[in-house]
Amino acid sequence: MLVYYCPKCQRQNPQPQCVSCGRALGNPSVRYVWEDSRLAVADSHRIGFLFRVSLVVSMAVVLVMLVIEYIARGLDAFSYFFLSTGIPAAALALGLGLFLLGLVMLIFQGRESVQYMLDPKGVLKRTWIKPTRLNCWSRFIRYDKGAFQHNSEGLPFLLAHEEYLVWQDAARYKPAPRAGRITLYRPASFVFMTLFLPREEYDGAAEMVAAKLKNKR
């Protein structure tokens, strides 16, 4: 949703004029804000990251053990290593175990509510959760009742994560209209932030991202 932020009253307005103080709000006040709610395990980028980490760990174990075997046995190490040691199978099992462990932790994280804001300088992403000890433990954050905030219905929420990406720091972006997703990269090969958008909000946000990141698609 396109809004106009008044720094004096610290409130968002649907029109380019503050309803509280009446001041005109120009282009620097333009914001695009929306919210999204989904299960943490439904994020395909997190699943892909888990898979890549598990694969790298498995390959690293195989490589290190192969080098050690080569130092000890010489050229005979290759056939002995792959046919007799069982290390490749153990490394594969280790990678699979890490992947399943990460998957279980994502399941434990439960549902999260994410607030997004596109402003003239960058993108702000705040992730909120309904705090339970299991949700906090699986995210490696402290279960601190003093940090809880309450919504209009009196339900507790906890800010689990906050990140901000300056437009100039974004190397490129990748729109995915059918999936309702915009991926921001920093550097060009690293997924820094994923924006999930409801269908009715996608076009407006995509236009603003495209305007800020010209020639970076």
PDB file of C-alpha atoms in Angstrom:
ATOM      1  CA  MET A   1       0.000   0.000   0.000  1.00  0.00           C
ATOM      2  CA  LEU A   2       1.352   3.411  -0.971  1.00  0.00           C
ATOM      3  CA  VAL A   3       1.493   5.800   1.981  1.00  0.00           C
ATOM      4  CA  TYR A   4       3.020   9.176   2.821  1.00  0.00           C
ATOM      5  CA  TYR A   5       4.993   9.486   6.036  1.00  0.00           C
ATOM      6  CA  CYS A   6       4.897  12.658   8.089  1.00  0.00           C
ATOM      7  CA  PRO A   7       8.135  12.966  10.135  1.00  0.00           C
ATOM      8  CA  LYS A   8       6.619  15.636  12.365  1.00  0.00           C
ATOM      9  CA  CYS A   9       3.617  13.573  13.459  1.00  0.00           C
ATOM     10  CA  GLN A  10       5.361  10.235  12.870  1.00  0.00           C
ATOM     11  CA  ARG A  11       2.373   8.716  11.139  1.00  0.00           C
ATOM     12  CA  GLN A  12       1.506   7.306   7.734  1.00  0.00           C
ATOM     13  CA  ASN A  13      -1.110   8.943   5.566  1.00  0.00           C
ATOM     14  CA  PRO A  14      -3.037   7.589   2.565  1.00  0.00           C
ATOM     15  CA  GLN A  15      -2.767  10.962   0.776  1.00  0.00           C
ATOM     16  CA  PRO A  16       0.176  13.382   0.230  1.00  0.00           C
ATOM     17  CA  GLN A  17      -1.078  15.559   3.084  1.00  0.00           C
ATOM     18  CA  CYS A  18      -0.860  14.821   6.788  1.00  0.00           C
ATOM     19  CA  VAL A  19      -4.293  14.413   8.350  1.00  0.00           C
ATOM     20  CA  SER A  20      -2.915  15.597  11.708  1.00  0.00           C
ATOM     21  CA  CYS A  21      -0.870  18.720  10.977  1.00  0.00           C
ATOM     22  CA  GLY A  22      -2.040  19.421   7.416  1.00  0.00           C
ATOM     23  CA  ARG A  23       1.448  19.780   5.932  1.00  0.00           C
ATOM     24  CA  ALA A  24       2.026  18.764   2.312  1.00  0.00           C
ATOM     25  CA  LEU A  25       4.079  15.607   1.921  1.00  0.00           C
ATOM     26  CA  GLY A  26       6.371  15.365  -1.124  1.00  0.00           C
ATOM     27  CA  ASN A  27       8.347  12.563  -2.767  1.00  0.00           C
ATOM     28  CA  PRO A  28      10.760  12.032   0.184  1.00  0.00           C
ATOM     29  CA  SER A  29       7.763  10.976   2.270  1.00  0.00           C
ATOM     30  CA  VAL A  30       6.618   8.218  -0.089  1.00  0.00           C
ATOM     31  CA  ARG A  31       6.581   4.704   1.401  1.00  0.00           C
ATOM     32  CA  TYR A  32       5.238   1.371   0.242  1.00  0.00           C
ATOM     33  CA  VAL A  33       4.200  -0.881   3.124  1.00  0.00           C
ATOM     34  CA  TRP A  34       2.567  -4.286   3.457  1.00  0.00           C
ATOM     35  CA  GLU A  35       2.456  -7.324   5.720  1.00  0.00           C
ATOM     36  CA  ASP A  36       2.772 -11.029   5.045  1.00  0.00           C
ATOM     37  CA  SER A  37       2.237 -14.072   7.240  1.00  0.00           C
ATOM     38  CA  ARG A  38       3.540 -17.561   6.510  1.00  0.00           C
ATOM     39  CA  LEU A  39       5.203 -20.599   8.044  1.00  0.00           C
ATOM     40  CA  ALA A  40       8.984 -20.314   8.231  1.00  0.00           C
ATOM     41  CA  VAL A  41       9.335 -23.738   6.617  1.00  0.00           C
ATOM     42  CA  ALA A  42       7.363 -22.481   3.590  1.00  0.00           C
ATOM     43  CA  ASP A  43      10.270 -20.220   2.547  1.00  0.00           C
ATOM     44  CA  SER A  44      11.880 -22.018  -0.399  1.00  0.00           C
ATOM     45  CA  HIS A  45      15.058 -19.921  -0.096  1.00  0.00           C
ATOM     46  CA  ARG A  46      15.651 -21.199   3.437  1.00  0.00           C
ATOM     47  CA  ILE A  47      15.161 -24.776   2.274  1.00  0.00           C
ATOM     48  CA  GLY A  48      17.628 -24.169  -0.546  1.00  0.00           C
ATOM     49  CA  PHE A  49      20.138 -22.650   1.865  1.00  0.00           C
ATOM     50  CA  LEU A  50      19.849 -25.690   4.149  1.00  0.00           C
ATOM     51  CA  PHE A  51      20.440 -27.996   1.198  1.00  0.00           C
ATOM     52  CA  ARG A  52      23.519 -26.087   0.040  1.00  0.00           C
ATOM     53  CA  VAL A  53      25.032 -25.977   3.530  1.00  0.00           C
ATOM     54  CA  SER A  54      24.451 -29.719   4.001  1.00  0.00           C
ATOM     55  CA  LEU A  55      25.994 -30.462   0.608  1.00  0.00           C
ATOM     56  CA  VAL A  56      29.058 -28.300   1.299  1.00  0.00           C
ATOM     57  CA  VAL A  57      29.613 -29.977   4.678  1.00  0.00           C
ATOM     58  CA  SER A  58      29.421 -33.441   3.107  1.00  0.00           C
ATOM     59  CA  MET A  59      31.832 -32.512   0.333  1.00  0.00           C
ATOM     60  CA  ALA A  60      34.248 -30.884   2.788  1.00  0.00           C
ATOM     61  CA  VAL A  61      34.340 -34.011   4.960  1.00  0.00           C
ATOM     62  CA  VAL A  62      34.990 -36.222   1.931  1.00  0.00           C
ATOM     63  CA  LEU A  63      37.728 -33.923   0.629  1.00  0.00           C
ATOM     64  CA  VAL A  64      39.537 -33.596   3.970  1.00  0.00           C
ATOM     65  CA  MET A  65      39.442 -37.322   4.652  1.00  0.00           C
ATOM     66  CA  LEU A  66      40.566 -38.088   1.103  1.00  0.00           C
ATOM     67  CA  VAL A  67      43.578 -35.786   1.484  1.00  0.00           C
ATOM     68  CA  ILE A  68      44.492 -37.465   4.772  1.00  0.00           C
ATOM     69  CA  GLU A  69      44.177 -40.878   3.156  1.00  0.00           C
ATOM     70  CA  TYR A  70      46.296 -39.765   0.207  1.00  0.00           C
ATOM     71  CA  ILE A  71      49.053 -38.572   2.545  1.00  0.00           C
ATOM     72  CA  ALA A  72      49.029 -41.917   4.323  1.00  0.00           C
ATOM     73  CA  ARG A  73      48.682 -44.287   1.330  1.00  0.00           C
ATOM     74  CA  GLY A  74      49.714 -42.419  -1.792  1.00  0.00           C
ATOM     75  CA  LEU A  75      48.025 -43.242  -5.097  1.00  0.00           C
ATOM     76  CA  ASP A  76      46.316 -46.322  -3.672  1.00  0.00           C
ATOM     77  CA  ALA A  77      44.282 -44.047  -1.426  1.00  0.00           C
ATOM     78  CA  PHE A  78      41.611 -43.269  -4.039  1.00  0.00           C
ATOM     79  CA  SER A  79      40.378 -46.794  -4.637  1.00  0.00           C
ATOM     80  CA  TYR A  80      40.744 -47.720  -0.970  1.00  0.00           C
ATOM     81  CA  PHE A  81      38.935 -44.588   0.184  1.00  0.00           C
ATOM     82  CA  PHE A  82      35.858 -44.998  -2.007  1.00  0.00           C
ATOM     83  CA  LEU A  83      35.617 -48.815  -1.897  1.00  0.00           C
ATOM     84  CA  SER A  84      36.684 -49.779   1.604  1.00  0.00           C
ATOM     85  CA  THR A  85      36.440 -46.964   4.149  1.00  0.00           C
ATOM     86  CA  GLY A  86      32.732 -46.145   4.118  1.00  0.00           C
ATOM     87  CA  ILE A  87      33.586 -42.481   4.655  1.00  0.00           C
ATOM     88  CA  PRO A  88      31.669 -41.203   1.585  1.00  0.00           C
ATOM     89  CA  ALA A  89      28.501 -42.900   2.820  1.00  0.00           C
ATOM     90  CA  ALA A  90      29.048 -41.502   6.330  1.00  0.00           C
ATOM     91  CA  ALA A  91      29.575 -37.994   4.921  1.00  0.00           C
ATOM     92  CA  LEU A  92      26.366 -38.299   2.917  1.00  0.00           C
ATOM     93  CA  ALA A  93      24.525 -39.422   6.048  1.00  0.00           C
ATOM     94  CA  LEU A  94      25.990 -36.437   7.934  1.00  0.00           C
ATOM     95  CA  GLY A  95      24.769 -34.013   5.275  1.00  0.00           C
ATOM     96  CA  LEU A  96      21.317 -35.587   5.280  1.00  0.00           C
ATOM     97  CA  GLY A  97      21.197 -35.413   9.063  1.00  0.00           C
ATOM     98  CA  LEU A  98      22.105 -31.720   9.042  1.00  0.00           C
ATOM     99  CA  PHE A  99      19.437 -31.024   6.441  1.00  0.00           C
ATOM    100  CA  LEU A 100      16.749 -32.839   8.450  1.00  0.00           C
ATOM    101  CA  LEU A 101      17.830 -31.086  11.651  1.00  0.00           C
ATOM    102  CA  GLY A 102      17.554 -27.701   9.953  1.00  0.00           C
ATOM    103  CA  LEU A 103      14.169 -28.666   8.549  1.00  0.00           C
ATOM    104  CA  VAL A 104      12.898 -29.611  12.015  1.00  0.00           C
ATOM    105  CA  MET A 105      14.106 -26.283  13.403  1.00  0.00           C
ATOM    106  CA  LEU A 106      12.244 -24.418  10.658  1.00  0.00           C
ATOM    107  CA  ILE A 107       9.103 -26.357  11.555  1.00  0.00           C
ATOM    108  CA  PHE A 108       9.571 -25.432  15.228  1.00  0.00           C
ATOM    109  CA  GLN A 109       9.840 -21.759  14.283  1.00  0.00           C
ATOM    110  CA  GLY A 110       6.173 -21.814  13.341  1.00  0.00           C
ATOM    111  CA  ARG A 111       4.320 -18.954  11.708  1.00  0.00           C
ATOM    112  CA  GLU A 112       5.853 -15.517  11.385  1.00  0.00           C
ATOM    113  CA  SER A 113       4.360 -12.147  10.518  1.00  0.00           C
ATOM    114  CA  VAL A 114       6.595  -9.921   8.425  1.00  0.00           C
ATOM    115  CA  GLN A 115       6.279  -6.164   7.956  1.00  0.00           C
ATOM    116  CA  TYR A 116       7.897  -4.619   4.880  1.00  0.00           C
ATOM    117  CA  MET A 117       8.553  -0.991   4.068  1.00  0.00           C
ATOM    118  CA  LEU A 118      10.101   0.451   0.923  1.00  0.00           C
ATOM    119  CA  ASP A 119      11.279   4.011   1.465  1.00  0.00           C
ATOM    120  CA  PRO A 120      13.433   6.429  -0.581  1.00  0.00           C
ATOM    121  CA  LYS A 121      16.643   5.053   0.983  1.00  0.00           C
ATOM    122  CA  GLY A 122      16.068   1.305   1.141  1.00  0.00           C
ATOM    123  CA  VAL A 123      14.026  -1.666   2.321  1.00  0.00           C
ATOM    124  CA  LEU A 124      13.097  -2.432   5.923  1.00  0.00           C
ATOM    125  CA  LYS A 125      11.999  -5.947   6.898  1.00  0.00           C
ATOM    126  CA  ARG A 126      10.772  -6.823  10.391  1.00  0.00           C
ATOM    127  CA  THR A 127       9.857 -10.357  11.415  1.00  0.00           C
ATOM    128  CA  TRP A 128       7.467 -10.845  14.337  1.00  0.00           C
ATOM    129  CA  ILE A 129       6.528 -14.092  16.049  1.00  0.00           C
ATOM    130  CA  LYS A 130       4.068 -15.224  18.696  1.00  0.00           C
ATOM    131  CA  PRO A 131       6.662 -15.981  21.368  1.00  0.00           C
ATOM    132  CA  THR A 132       6.922 -19.446  22.844  1.00  0.00           C
ATOM    133  CA  ARG A 133      10.044 -20.969  24.324  1.00  0.00           C
ATOM    134  CA  LEU A 134      10.238 -23.428  21.425  1.00  0.00           C
ATOM    135  CA  ASN A 135       9.858 -20.696  18.788  1.00  0.00           C
ATOM    136  CA  CYS A 136      12.580 -18.613  20.425  1.00  0.00           C
ATOM    137  CA  TRP A 137      14.951 -21.555  20.969  1.00  0.00           C
ATOM    138  CA  SER A 138      14.671 -22.656  17.343  1.00  0.00           C
ATOM    139  CA  ARG A 139      15.617 -19.113  16.233  1.00  0.00           C
ATOM    140  CA  PHE A 140      18.496 -18.820  18.767  1.00  0.00           C
ATOM    141  CA  ILE A 141      16.909 -15.798  20.450  1.00  0.00           C
ATOM    142  CA  ARG A 142      16.169 -15.181  24.117  1.00  0.00           C
ATOM    143  CA  TYR A 143      12.701 -15.775  25.523  1.00  0.00           C
ATOM    144  CA  ASP A 144      12.364 -12.402  27.247  1.00  0.00           C
ATOM    145  CA  LYS A 145       8.895 -11.393  28.422  1.00  0.00           C
ATOM    146  CA  GLY A 146      10.139  -7.849  28.920  1.00  0.00           C
ATOM    147  CA  ALA A 147      10.662  -7.543  25.144  1.00  0.00           C
ATOM    148  CA  PHE A 148       7.132  -8.653  24.269  1.00  0.00           C
ATOM    149  CA  GLN A 149       4.790  -6.200  22.574  1.00  0.00           C
ATOM    150  CA  HIS A 150       1.014  -6.553  22.365  1.00  0.00           C
ATOM    151  CA  ASN A 151      -1.314  -5.975  19.456  1.00  0.00           C
ATOM    152  CA  SER A 152      -4.775  -4.400  19.591  1.00  0.00           C
ATOM    153  CA  GLU A 153      -6.233  -7.695  20.796  1.00  0.00           C
ATOM    154  CA  GLY A 154      -3.748  -7.949  23.634  1.00  0.00           C
ATOM    155  CA  LEU A 155      -1.816 -10.863  22.101  1.00  0.00           C
ATOM    156  CA  PRO A 156       1.965 -10.874  22.695  1.00  0.00           C
ATOM    157  CA  PHE A 157       4.409 -10.548  19.816  1.00  0.00           C
ATOM    158  CA  LEU A 158       8.197 -10.507  19.730  1.00  0.00           C
ATOM    159  CA  LEU A 159      10.471  -8.859  17.176  1.00  0.00           C
ATOM    160  CA  ALA A 160      12.568 -11.839  16.088  1.00  0.00           C
ATOM    161  CA  HIS A 161      14.600 -10.213  13.324  1.00  0.00           C
ATOM    162  CA  GLU A 162      15.100  -6.842  11.669  1.00  0.00           C
ATOM    163  CA  GLU A 163      17.163  -5.986   8.614  1.00  0.00           C
ATOM    164  CA  TYR A 164      17.585  -2.986   6.349  1.00  0.00           C
ATOM    165  CA  LEU A 165      19.011  -2.906   2.845  1.00  0.00           C
ATOM    166  CA  VAL A 166      20.093   0.411   1.347  1.00  0.00           C
ATOM    167  CA  TRP A 167      19.182   0.656  -2.336  1.00  0.00           C
ATOM    168  CA  GLN A 168      22.765   1.487  -3.322  1.00  0.00           C
ATOM    169  CA  ASP A 169      24.000  -1.723  -1.678  1.00  0.00           C
ATOM    170  CA  ALA A 170      21.694  -3.985  -3.667  1.00  0.00           C
ATOM    171  CA  ALA A 171      23.610  -5.615  -6.533  1.00  0.00           C
ATOM    172  CA  ARG A 172      20.545  -6.869  -8.398  1.00  0.00           C
ATOM    173  CA  TYR A 173      16.967  -8.015  -7.965  1.00  0.00           C
ATOM    174  CA  LYS A 174      14.850 -10.813  -9.368  1.00  0.00           C
ATOM    175  CA  PRO A 175      11.055 -10.446  -9.683  1.00  0.00           C
ATOM    176  CA  ALA A 176       8.813 -13.515  -9.597  1.00  0.00           C
ATOM    177  CA  PRO A 177       5.225 -12.295 -10.164  1.00  0.00           C
ATOM    178  CA  ARG A 178       3.623 -15.745 -10.200  1.00  0.00           C
ATOM    179  CA  ALA A 179       5.236 -16.671  -6.898  1.00  0.00           C
ATOM    180  CA  GLY A 180       4.510 -13.239  -5.404  1.00  0.00           C
ATOM    181  CA  ARG A 181       8.170 -12.761  -4.577  1.00  0.00           C
ATOM    182  CA  ILE A 182      10.977 -10.257  -5.181  1.00  0.00           C
ATOM    183  CA  THR A 183      14.521 -11.364  -4.357  1.00  0.00           C
ATOM    184  CA  LEU A 184      17.228  -8.822  -3.548  1.00  0.00           C
ATOM    185  CA  TYR A 185      20.903  -9.756  -3.890  1.00  0.00           C
ATOM    186  CA  ARG A 186      24.027  -8.346  -2.212  1.00  0.00           C
ATOM    187  CA  PRO A 187      26.454  -9.182  -3.796  1.00  0.00           C
ATOM    188  CA  ALA A 188      25.028 -10.359  -7.101  1.00  0.00           C
ATOM    189  CA  SER A 189      25.193 -14.077  -6.258  1.00  0.00           C
ATOM    190  CA  PHE A 190      24.004 -13.898  -2.617  1.00  0.00           C
ATOM    191  CA  VAL A 191      20.327 -13.709  -1.633  1.00  0.00           C
ATOM    192  CA  PHE A 192      20.252 -10.946   0.984  1.00  0.00           C
ATOM    193  CA  MET A 193      16.510 -10.387   1.338  1.00  0.00           C
ATOM    194  CA  THR A 194      13.318 -11.981   0.019  1.00  0.00           C
ATOM    195  CA  LEU A 195      10.124  -9.973  -0.214  1.00  0.00           C
ATOM    196  CA  PHE A 196       6.877 -11.962  -0.171  1.00  0.00           C
ATOM    197  CA  LEU A 197       3.877 -10.001  -1.380  1.00  0.00           C
ATOM    198  CA  PRO A 198       0.121 -10.568  -1.511  1.00  0.00           C
ATOM    199  CA  ARG A 199      -1.112 -10.565  -5.084  1.00  0.00           C
ATOM    200  CA  GLU A 200      -2.872  -7.223  -4.715  1.00  0.00           C
ATOM    201  CA  GLU A 201       0.317  -5.536  -3.475  1.00  0.00           C
ATOM    202  CA  TYR A 202       2.786  -6.997  -5.953  1.00  0.00           C
ATOM    203  CA  ASP A 203       2.542  -4.549  -8.866  1.00  0.00           C
ATOM    204  CA  GLY A 204       2.948  -1.409  -6.740  1.00  0.00           C
ATOM    205  CA  ALA A 205       5.939  -2.744  -4.835  1.00  0.00           C
ATOM    206  CA  ALA A 206       7.567  -4.162  -7.982  1.00  0.00           C
ATOM    207  CA  GLU A 207       7.299  -0.778  -9.705  1.00  0.00           C
ATOM    208  CA  MET A 208       8.998   0.957  -6.793  1.00  0.00           C
ATOM    209  CA  VAL A 209      11.796  -1.624  -6.625  1.00  0.00           C
ATOM    210  CA  ALA A 210      12.338  -1.345 -10.386  1.00  0.00           C
ATOM    211  CA  ALA A 211      12.519   2.448 -10.150  1.00  0.00           C
ATOM    212  CA  LYS A 212      15.119   2.288  -7.362  1.00  0.00           C
ATOM    213  CA  LEU A 213      17.210  -0.496  -8.919  1.00  0.00           C
ATOM    214  CA  LYS A 214      17.400   0.542 -12.551  1.00  0.00           C
ATOM    215  CA  ASN A 215      19.527  -1.732 -14.773  1.00  0.00           C
ATOM    216  CA  LYS A 216      20.127  -4.139 -11.848  1.00  0.00           C
ATOM    217  CA  ARG A 217      17.687  -6.836 -12.865  1.00  0.00           C
TER     218      ARG A 217
END
